[in-house]
Every structure is written in structure tokens, then in C-alpha cells.
Coordinates of C-alpha atoms and ligand atoms in Angstrom, one line a residue:
X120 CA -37.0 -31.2 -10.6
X121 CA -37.5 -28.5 -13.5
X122 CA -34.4 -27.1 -15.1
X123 CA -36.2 -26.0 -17.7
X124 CA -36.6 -22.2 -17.2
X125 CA -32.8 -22.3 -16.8
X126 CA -30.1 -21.3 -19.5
X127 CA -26.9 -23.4 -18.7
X128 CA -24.6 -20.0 -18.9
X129 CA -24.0 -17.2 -16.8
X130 CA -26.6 -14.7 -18.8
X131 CA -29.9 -15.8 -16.8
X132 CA -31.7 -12.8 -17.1
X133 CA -30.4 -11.1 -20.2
X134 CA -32.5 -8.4 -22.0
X135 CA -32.4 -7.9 -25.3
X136 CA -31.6 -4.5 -26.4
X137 CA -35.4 -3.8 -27.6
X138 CA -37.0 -5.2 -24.6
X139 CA -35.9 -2.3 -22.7
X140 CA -38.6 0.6 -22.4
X141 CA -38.8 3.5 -24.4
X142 CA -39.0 5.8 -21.4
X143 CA -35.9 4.5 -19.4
X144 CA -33.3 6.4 -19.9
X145 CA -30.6 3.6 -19.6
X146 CA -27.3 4.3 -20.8
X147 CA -26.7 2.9 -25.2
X148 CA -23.8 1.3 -23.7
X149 CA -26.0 -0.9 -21.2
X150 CA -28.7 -1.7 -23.2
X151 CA -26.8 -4.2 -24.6
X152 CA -25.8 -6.3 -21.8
X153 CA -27.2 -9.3 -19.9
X154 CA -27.0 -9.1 -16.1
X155 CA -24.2 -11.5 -15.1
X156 CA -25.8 -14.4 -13.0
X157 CA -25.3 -18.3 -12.5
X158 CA -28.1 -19.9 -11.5
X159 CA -28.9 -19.9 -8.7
X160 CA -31.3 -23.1 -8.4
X161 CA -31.3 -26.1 -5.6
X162 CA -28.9 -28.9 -6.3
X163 CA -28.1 -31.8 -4.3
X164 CA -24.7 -31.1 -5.3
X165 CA -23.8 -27.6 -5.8
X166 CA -20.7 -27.2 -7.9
X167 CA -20.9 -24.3 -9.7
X168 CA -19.5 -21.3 -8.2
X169 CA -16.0 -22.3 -6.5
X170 CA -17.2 -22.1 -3.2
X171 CA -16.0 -24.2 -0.5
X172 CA -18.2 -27.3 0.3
X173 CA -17.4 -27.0 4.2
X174 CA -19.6 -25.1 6.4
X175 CA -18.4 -23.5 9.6
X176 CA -18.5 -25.6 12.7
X177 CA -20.3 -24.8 15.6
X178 CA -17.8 -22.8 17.4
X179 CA -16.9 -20.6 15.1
X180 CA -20.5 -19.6 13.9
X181 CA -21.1 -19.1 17.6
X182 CA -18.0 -17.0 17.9
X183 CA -19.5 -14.8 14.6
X184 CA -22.7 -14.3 16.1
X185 CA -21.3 -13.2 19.7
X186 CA -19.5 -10.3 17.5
X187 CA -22.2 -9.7 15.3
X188 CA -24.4 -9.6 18.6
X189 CA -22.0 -7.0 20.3
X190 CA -21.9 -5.1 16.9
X191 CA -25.9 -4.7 16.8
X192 CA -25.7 -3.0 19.9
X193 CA -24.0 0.1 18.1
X194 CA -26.2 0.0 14.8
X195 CA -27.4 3.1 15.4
X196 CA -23.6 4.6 14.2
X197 CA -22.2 4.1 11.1
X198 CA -19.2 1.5 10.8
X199 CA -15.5 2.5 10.8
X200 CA -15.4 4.1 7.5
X201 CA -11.6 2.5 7.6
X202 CA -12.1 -0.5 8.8
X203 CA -8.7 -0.5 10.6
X204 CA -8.8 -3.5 12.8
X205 CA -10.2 -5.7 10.1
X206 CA -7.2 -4.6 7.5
X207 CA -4.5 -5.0 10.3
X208 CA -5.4 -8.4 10.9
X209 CA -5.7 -8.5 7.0
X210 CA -2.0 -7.5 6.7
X211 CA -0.7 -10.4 9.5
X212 CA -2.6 -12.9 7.6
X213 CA -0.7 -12.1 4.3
X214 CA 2.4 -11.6 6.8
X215 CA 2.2 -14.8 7.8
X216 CA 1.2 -17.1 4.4
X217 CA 4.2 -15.2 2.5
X218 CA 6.8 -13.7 4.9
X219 CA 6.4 -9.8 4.0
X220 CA 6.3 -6.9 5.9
X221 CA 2.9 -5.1 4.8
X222 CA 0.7 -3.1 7.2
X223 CA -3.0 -1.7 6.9
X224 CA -1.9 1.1 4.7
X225 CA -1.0 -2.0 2.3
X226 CA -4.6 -3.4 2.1
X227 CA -8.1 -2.2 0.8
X228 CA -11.2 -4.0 1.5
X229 CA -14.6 -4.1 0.1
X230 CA -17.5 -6.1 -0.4
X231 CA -15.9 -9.3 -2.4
X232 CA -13.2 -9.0 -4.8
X233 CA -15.7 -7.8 -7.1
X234 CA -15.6 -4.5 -5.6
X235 CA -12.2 -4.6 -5.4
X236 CA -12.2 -4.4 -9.3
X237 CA -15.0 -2.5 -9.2
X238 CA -13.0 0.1 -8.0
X239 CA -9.4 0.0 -9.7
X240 CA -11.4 0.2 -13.0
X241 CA -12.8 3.4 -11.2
X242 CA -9.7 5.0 -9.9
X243 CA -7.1 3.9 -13.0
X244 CA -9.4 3.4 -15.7
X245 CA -7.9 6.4 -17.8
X246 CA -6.7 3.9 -20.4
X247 CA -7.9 0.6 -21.6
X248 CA -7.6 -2.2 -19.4
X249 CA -6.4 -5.9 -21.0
X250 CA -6.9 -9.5 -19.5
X251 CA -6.3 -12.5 -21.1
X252 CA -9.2 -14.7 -22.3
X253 CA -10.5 -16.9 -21.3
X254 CA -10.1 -15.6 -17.8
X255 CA -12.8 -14.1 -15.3
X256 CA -16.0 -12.8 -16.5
X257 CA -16.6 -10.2 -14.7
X258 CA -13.2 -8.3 -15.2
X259 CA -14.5 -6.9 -18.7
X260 CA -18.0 -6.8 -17.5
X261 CA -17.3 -4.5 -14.6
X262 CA -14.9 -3.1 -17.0
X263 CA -17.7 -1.6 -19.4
X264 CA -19.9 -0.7 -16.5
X265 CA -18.0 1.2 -15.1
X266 CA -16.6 3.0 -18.6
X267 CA -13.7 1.6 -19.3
X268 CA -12.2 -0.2 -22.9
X269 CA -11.5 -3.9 -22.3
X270 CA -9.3 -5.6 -24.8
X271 CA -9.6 -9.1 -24.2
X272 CA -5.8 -10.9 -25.2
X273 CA -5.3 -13.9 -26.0
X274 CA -4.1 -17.6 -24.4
X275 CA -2.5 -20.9 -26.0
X276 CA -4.8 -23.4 -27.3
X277 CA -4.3 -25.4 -24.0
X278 CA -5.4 -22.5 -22.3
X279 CA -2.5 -21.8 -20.6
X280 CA -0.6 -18.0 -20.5
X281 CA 2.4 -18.0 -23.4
X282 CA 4.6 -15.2 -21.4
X283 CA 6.1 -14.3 -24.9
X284 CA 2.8 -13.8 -26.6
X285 CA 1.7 -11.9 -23.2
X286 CA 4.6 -9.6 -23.5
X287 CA 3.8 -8.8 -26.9
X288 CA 0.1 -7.9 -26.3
X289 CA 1.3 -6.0 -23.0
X290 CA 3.8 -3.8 -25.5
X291 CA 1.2 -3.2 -28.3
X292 CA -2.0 -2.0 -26.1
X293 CA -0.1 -0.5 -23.3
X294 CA -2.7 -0.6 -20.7
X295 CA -3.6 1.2 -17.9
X296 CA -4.7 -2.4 -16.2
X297 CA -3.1 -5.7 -17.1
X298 CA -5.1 -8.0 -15.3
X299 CA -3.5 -11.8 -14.9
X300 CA -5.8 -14.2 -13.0
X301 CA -3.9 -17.0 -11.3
X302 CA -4.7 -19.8 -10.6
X303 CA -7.1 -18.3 -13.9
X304 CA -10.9 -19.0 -13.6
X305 CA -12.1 -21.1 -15.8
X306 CA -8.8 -23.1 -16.7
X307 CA -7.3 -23.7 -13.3
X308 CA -3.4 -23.0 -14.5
X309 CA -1.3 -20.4 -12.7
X310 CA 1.5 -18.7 -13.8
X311 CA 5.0 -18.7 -12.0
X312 CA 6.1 -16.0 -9.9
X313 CA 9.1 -15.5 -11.8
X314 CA 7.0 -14.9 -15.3
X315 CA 5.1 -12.1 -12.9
X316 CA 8.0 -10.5 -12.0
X317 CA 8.9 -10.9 -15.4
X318 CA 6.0 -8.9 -17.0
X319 CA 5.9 -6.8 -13.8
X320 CA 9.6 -5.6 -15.4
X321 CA 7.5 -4.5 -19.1
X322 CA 4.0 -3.8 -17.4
X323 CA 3.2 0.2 -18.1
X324 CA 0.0 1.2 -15.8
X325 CA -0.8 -1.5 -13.0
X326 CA -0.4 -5.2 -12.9
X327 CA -3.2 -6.6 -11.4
X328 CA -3.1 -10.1 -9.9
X329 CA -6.5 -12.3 -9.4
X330 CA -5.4 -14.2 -6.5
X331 CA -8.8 -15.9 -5.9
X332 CA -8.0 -19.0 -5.4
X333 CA -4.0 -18.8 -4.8
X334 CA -4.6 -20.6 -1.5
X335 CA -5.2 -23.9 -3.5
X336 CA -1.7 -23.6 -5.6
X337 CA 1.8 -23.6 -4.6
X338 CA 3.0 -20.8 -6.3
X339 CA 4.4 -17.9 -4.0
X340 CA 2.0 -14.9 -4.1
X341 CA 2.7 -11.6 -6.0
X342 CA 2.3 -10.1 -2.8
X343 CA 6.1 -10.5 -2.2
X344 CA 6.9 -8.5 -5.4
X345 CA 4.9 -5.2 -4.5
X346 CA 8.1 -4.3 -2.5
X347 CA 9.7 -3.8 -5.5
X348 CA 7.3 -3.5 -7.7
X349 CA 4.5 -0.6 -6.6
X350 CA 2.6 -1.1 -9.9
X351 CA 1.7 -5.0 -8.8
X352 CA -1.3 -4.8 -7.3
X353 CA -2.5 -8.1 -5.6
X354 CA -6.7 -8.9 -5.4
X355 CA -7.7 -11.4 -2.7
X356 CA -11.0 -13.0 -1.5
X357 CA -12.2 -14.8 1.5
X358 CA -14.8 -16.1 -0.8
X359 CA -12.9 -19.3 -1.9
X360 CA -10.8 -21.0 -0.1
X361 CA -11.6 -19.3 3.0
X362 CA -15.2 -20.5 3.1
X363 CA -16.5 -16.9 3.5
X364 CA -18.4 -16.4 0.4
X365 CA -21.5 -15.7 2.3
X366 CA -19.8 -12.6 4.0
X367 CA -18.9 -10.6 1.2
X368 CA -15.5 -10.2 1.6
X369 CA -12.2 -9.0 -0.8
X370 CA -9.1 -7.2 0.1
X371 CA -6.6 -5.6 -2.2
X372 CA -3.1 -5.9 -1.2
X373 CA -1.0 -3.2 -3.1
X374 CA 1.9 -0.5 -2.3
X375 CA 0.3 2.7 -0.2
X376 CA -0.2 5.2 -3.0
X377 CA -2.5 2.1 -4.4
X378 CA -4.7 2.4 -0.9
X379 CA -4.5 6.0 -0.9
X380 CA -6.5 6.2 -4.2
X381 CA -9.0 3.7 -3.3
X382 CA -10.4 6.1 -0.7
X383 CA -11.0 8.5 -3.3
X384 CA -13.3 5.7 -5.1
X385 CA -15.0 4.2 -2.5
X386 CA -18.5 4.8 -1.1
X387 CA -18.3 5.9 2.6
X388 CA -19.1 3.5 4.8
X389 CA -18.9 0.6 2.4
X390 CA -18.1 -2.0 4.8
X391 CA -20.8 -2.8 6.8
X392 CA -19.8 -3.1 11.2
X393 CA -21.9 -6.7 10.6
X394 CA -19.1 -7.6 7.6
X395 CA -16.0 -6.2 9.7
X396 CA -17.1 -7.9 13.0
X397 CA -17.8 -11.3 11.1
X398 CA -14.5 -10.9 8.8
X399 CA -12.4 -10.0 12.1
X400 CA -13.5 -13.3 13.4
X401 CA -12.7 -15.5 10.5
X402 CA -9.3 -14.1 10.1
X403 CA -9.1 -15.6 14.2
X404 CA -10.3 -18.8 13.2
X405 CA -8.4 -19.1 10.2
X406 CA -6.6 -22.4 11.1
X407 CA -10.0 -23.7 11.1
X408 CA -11.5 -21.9 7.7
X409 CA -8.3 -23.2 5.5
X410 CA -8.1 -26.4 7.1
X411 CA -9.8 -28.3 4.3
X412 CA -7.8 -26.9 1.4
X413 CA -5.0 -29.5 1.4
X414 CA -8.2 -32.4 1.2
X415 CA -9.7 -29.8 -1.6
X416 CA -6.4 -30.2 -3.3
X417 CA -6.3 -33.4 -3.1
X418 CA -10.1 -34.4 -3.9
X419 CA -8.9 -32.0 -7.2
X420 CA -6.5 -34.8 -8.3
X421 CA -9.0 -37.8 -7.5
X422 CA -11.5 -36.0 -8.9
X423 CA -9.1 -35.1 -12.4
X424 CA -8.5 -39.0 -12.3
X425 CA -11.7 -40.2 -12.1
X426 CA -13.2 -37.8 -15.0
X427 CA -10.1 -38.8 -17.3
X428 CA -10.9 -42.7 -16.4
X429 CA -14.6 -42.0 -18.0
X430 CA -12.3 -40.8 -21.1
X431 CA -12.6 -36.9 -21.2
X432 CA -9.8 -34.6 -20.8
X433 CA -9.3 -32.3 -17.6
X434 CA -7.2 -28.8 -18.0
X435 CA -4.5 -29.2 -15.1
X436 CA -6.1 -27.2 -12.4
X437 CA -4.4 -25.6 -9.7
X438 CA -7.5 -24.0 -8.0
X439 CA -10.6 -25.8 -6.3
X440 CA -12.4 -26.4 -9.7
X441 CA -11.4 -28.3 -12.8
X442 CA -12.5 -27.4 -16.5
X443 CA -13.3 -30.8 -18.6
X444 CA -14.1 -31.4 -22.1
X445 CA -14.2 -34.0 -24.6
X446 CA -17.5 -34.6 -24.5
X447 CA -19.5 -35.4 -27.5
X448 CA -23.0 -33.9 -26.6
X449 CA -23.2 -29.8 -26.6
X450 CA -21.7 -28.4 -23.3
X451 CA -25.5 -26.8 -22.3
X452 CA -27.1 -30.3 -23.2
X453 CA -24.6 -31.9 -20.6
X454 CA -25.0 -29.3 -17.7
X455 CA -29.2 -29.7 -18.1
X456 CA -28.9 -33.7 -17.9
X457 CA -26.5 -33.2 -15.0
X458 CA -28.9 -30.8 -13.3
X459 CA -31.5 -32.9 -14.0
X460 CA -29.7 -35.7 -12.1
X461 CA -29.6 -33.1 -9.2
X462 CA -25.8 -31.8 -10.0
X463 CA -25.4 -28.6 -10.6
X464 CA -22.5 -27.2 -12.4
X465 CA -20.8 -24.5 -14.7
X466 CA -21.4 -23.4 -18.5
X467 CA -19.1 -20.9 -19.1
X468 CA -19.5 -20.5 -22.3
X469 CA -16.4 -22.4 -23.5
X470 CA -17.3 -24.8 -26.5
X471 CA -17.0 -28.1 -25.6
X472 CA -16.1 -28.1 -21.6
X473 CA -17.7 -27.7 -18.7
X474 CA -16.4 -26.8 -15.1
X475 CA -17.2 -28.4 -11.8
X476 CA -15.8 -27.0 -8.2
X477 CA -14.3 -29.7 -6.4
X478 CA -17.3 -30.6 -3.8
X479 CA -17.6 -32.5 -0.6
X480 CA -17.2 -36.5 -0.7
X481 CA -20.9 -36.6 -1.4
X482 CA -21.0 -34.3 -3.7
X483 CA -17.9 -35.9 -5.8
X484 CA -19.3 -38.9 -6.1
X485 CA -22.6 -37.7 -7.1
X486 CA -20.5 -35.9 -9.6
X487 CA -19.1 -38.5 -11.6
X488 CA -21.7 -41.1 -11.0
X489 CA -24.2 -38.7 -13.0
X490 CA -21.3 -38.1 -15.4
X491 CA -20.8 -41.6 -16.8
X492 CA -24.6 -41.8 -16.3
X493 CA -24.9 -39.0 -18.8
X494 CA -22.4 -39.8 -21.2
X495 CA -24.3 -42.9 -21.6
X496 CA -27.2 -41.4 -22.8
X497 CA -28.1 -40.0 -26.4
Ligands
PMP535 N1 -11.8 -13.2 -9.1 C1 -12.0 -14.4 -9.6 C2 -11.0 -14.9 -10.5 C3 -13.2 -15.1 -9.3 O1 -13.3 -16.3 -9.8 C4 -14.1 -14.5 -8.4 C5 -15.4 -15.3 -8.1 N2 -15.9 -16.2 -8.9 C6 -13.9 -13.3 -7.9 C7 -12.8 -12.6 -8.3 C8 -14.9 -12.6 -7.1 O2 -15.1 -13.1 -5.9 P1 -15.7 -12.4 -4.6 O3 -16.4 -11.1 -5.1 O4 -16.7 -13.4 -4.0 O5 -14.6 -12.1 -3.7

């Protein structure tokens, strides 16, 4: 196994600015930039994107392809531009995880949260837009893609969100988009409903919730204050817990006037009829899909115990991935031995920690086995 040709971070295909050819005419601003990527190599253990370590059973895969089947039959015709059926069902599922009262008209979806964000930057991105780092990658980088100023706020040492100091920040920028990931990505720490409603009270612009992985925490969803707050705007995904990364599928949940200006943004046709049939039968199987995220949960604690007993230090996590340090060796040193071992997991550029998505039993084991192996070594 060669790991060689791989950089341990997210930036596998960078560019440098004078690499670029004379004769493209690629925007000054782009030039700059690495395309955003983690590699993507084989693993016997692959940890490195949050993804859900349980495939689909048999039934349900046959279900999908019965759909999909029935929905190749009408390929000729473009997809509901609307994709009614598939946000009504949306709208029960939220419904029924957090007891509110939202219809279609309440949801958006697109292909993955990212295009979710995608477009907010691109309807509400008159302003500058502010997230707290470290959080999710891709909110600043989709941020100056698509034109907008990102100011990147700041956390407690811990990592976790100091409301105070959020406030603060939130009253000096005043942006258009506050963005407030929780559970956040890398960390793993949420933040309470009450501090939402909280900022929601001193938020100017929108408030925008990354609920990626909210399935794996306890905290009750923002999606109970849009109500009576209309500037919270909730992003989901049925990447995570869901199991559904392969689909490409991300919903917005958000008062109507929210919806209404995403079909100003959006591409017609966006949603593919192969994506809406397959994402109409998830949301019927759904008992099924999220039945592994109380043993994710719990893997998360044995797995939090296990790297703590090989004496590093694990961020309190309450999503399906854990962020440890403590390490002596440099972070992209660690994730090449590990890969090496056949485990593949995350440098996110934090000095000093790495991340690992909770895996299968397997996979776990693999996990720390190669860990102590590695922290043997010199
Ligand atoms: N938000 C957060 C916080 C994420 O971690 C991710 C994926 N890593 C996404 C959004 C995007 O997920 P997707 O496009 O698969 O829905």
C-alpha cells in the first residue's frame, strides 16, 4: 500500500497560483485556491469523512432500485423542478423528530448540504458572512467561490462556542450570515438550544444552523425556533447519520420567504428524478437508515475511552466523529503511519489532533490497535 502521493489534508490537488496557464482566464480571486478534497484512497478502515459505516440491507436497496427502475422509464422528461413529494415527506420527517408544524413550503432541497450553502451565500450574500473557526471547511470556501467576504470568528481554546464572545463578534461584523455548526465539525461540541435562541434574539441577517450531524446529539433542533424566529435558518443532510451520503442529498428547513428565495438561486431542474425517487424511499425506510445511531453514539463513548486509555485527550464529541490530540509525532506523520497500517482518517489541518468517524466494530478496533501501534513507533 502506497500513501505516498497523498498529502494528509484536505488540499489534494492544490495549484499554486503560477501553475495556472497564462491563457486561462480564471478568475484573480481563484487562482489562489486548492480544490477542496480528502482523499479519496482504499482503506481497510475508512474513517475519514463522517459517513455512516452501515450499508443498506437488502430490502431497502431493492426497494431503491424498484423506484429508480420505475423512474428510468420517464428519463426522457425532466424531473419535478419542485420536488414536491420528496419535500412533503421532508417536512413529516422533521415533524415527527421535533414536534413542529412545517410543510413543503418550509423545506429546500439540493444536492447535499453543500448546495444548500451553496446557495444561501448566493441569494443573501450582500454582506459578509461570519462562522466561527474551527468549524466546517467548506462554509468559507463556498463562501469565496461564490463572492462573498468570510470572516472567520473565533472559539475557546477547548474549542468549544463562548456565547459571550459569540455575541460580541455577532455585534461588531454584523453579518448577513452567521453560520453556527452544531454538533461543529471538527470538534464534536454543540451548542444549547437556549444559547441559539439566545443569539437568534441579537442575530442581524440570517442565522444559519449546520445540523449535519444533530441526529447523533440530544440537543432539540433549531428547527423549533423558526416559528418565531424567521431569520433561523436550519441546514440538514441525509449524508450522516442517515447513511445516504452516496445519494447527494441536503434539505434546508427555514420560514417560507427563506424557500421562496432559494427558487430564485437554484438551477432548474437541480434535483435529479433518480435522487428524488431514491431520497423518497429512504425517508420510507427511515426506521431502518437511523437505526444504528444510538450504537454510533455509543461506539463514540467506547471509542473516546479507549483513545484516552492510550493517554491522548479526546474533544467531547457529540456527533459521529471524535477530534484527538496529544500526540507527540506531527498530526500528518500520524495519519500517513495510520494509513499505512490500512486506516484511513482525517487531517484537518488542526496542529496537533487528528479526527476519526466512529466506524463499524471492525473498523474500531482496527482503529485503536494501529494507534497504540503507532505511538509506539519513532
Ligand atoms: N455541513 C457539515 C458540518 C459537514 O460536516 C458536511 C459534510 N462533511 C456538510 C455540511 C456537507 O454534507 P453533504 O453535502 O454531504 O450534505
Amino acid at each position: 500500500r502506497s500513501s505516498r502521493s497523498w498529502r494528509s489534508n484536505d488540499c489534494a490537488i492544490g495549484k499554486s497560483m503560477n501553475l495556472w496557464p497564462t491563457w486561462l482566464p480564471l478568475r484573480q480571486d481563484l487562482r489562489e485556491l486548492s480544490a477542496y478534497g480528502a482523499p479519496q484512497v482504499p482503506a481497510d478502515a475508512v474513517m475519514n469523512t463522517n459517513e455512516n459505516p452501515y450499508p443498506l440491507s437488502q430490502e431497502l436497496s431493492a426497494a431503491i432500485a424498484a423506484r429508480v427502475l420505475d423512474a428510468a422509464k420517464n428519463l426522457n422528461r425532466y424531473p419535478d423542478r419542485d420536488a414536491t413529494v420528496l419535500r412533503n415527506k421532508l417536512a413529516q420527517f422533521i415533524n415527527s423528530l421535533s414536534a413542529t408544524k412545517l410543510t413543503d413550503e418550509n423545506i429546500w432541497a439540493a444536492n447535499g448540504s453543500n448546495e444548500i450553502i451553496q446557495s444561501l451565500f448566493m441569494a443573501f450574500g450582500s454582506g459578509s458572512a461570519l462562522g466561527f473557526t474551527p468549524s466546517y471547511s467548506m462554509h468559507p470556501l463556498i463562501a469565496k467561490v461564490t463572492g462573498v467576504s468570510w470572516i472567520n470568528g473565533s472559539r475557546r481554546e477547548d474549542f468549544t462556542l463562548d456565547y459571550d464572545s459569540a455575541l460580541a463578534q455577532i455585534q461588531r461584523e454584523k453579518p448577513v450570515l452567521t453560520f453556527i455548526t452544531t454538533p461543529n465539525n471538527p470538534t464534536g461540541s454543540s451548542l444549547s438550544i437556549n444559547e441559539i435562541e439566545k443569539l437568534a434574539k441579537a442575530t442581524p441577517g440570517l442565522l444559519v444552523i449546520d445540523e449535519a450531524y444533530a441526529e447523533f446529539s440530544e440537543e432539540t433542533s433549531a428547527v423549533t425556533l423558526i416559528e418565531k424566529y424567521p431569520h433561523v435558518v436550519v441546514i440538514r443532510t441525509m449524508s450522516k447519520a442517515f447513511a445516504f451520503a452516496g445519494v447527494r442529498l441536503g434539505y434546508l428547513v427555514a420560514d417560507k420567504a427563506v424557500i421562496d428565495a432559494m427558487y430564485l438561486v437554484r438551477l432548474p431542474y437541480h434535483l435529479s428524478a433518480l435522487t428524488q425517487a431514491a431520497g423518497e424511499v429512504a425517508l420510507d425506510y427511515q426506521e431502518e437508515l437511523l437505526a444504528n445511531v444510538a450504537r454510533l453514539r455509543a461506539d463514540r463513548e467506547k471509542l473516546a475511552q479507549e483513545i484516552v486509555a492510550l493517554g491522548l485527550t479526546v474533544v467531547p464529541s457529540d456527533a459521529n466523529f471524535l477530534l484527538f490530540g496529544g500526540f507527540t509525532k506531527p498530526a500528518a506523520q500520524l495519519w500517513k503511519e495510520m494509513l499505512e497500517r490500512g486506516v484511513l482518517i482525517r487531517d484537518v489541518g488542526l496542529l496537533g489532533y487528528l479526527r476519526v468517524t466512529i466506524g463499524n466494530e471492525a473498523e474500531n478496533k482496527k482503529f485503536i490497535d494501529s494507534l497504540s501501534a503507532c505511538l509506539g513507533e519513532k
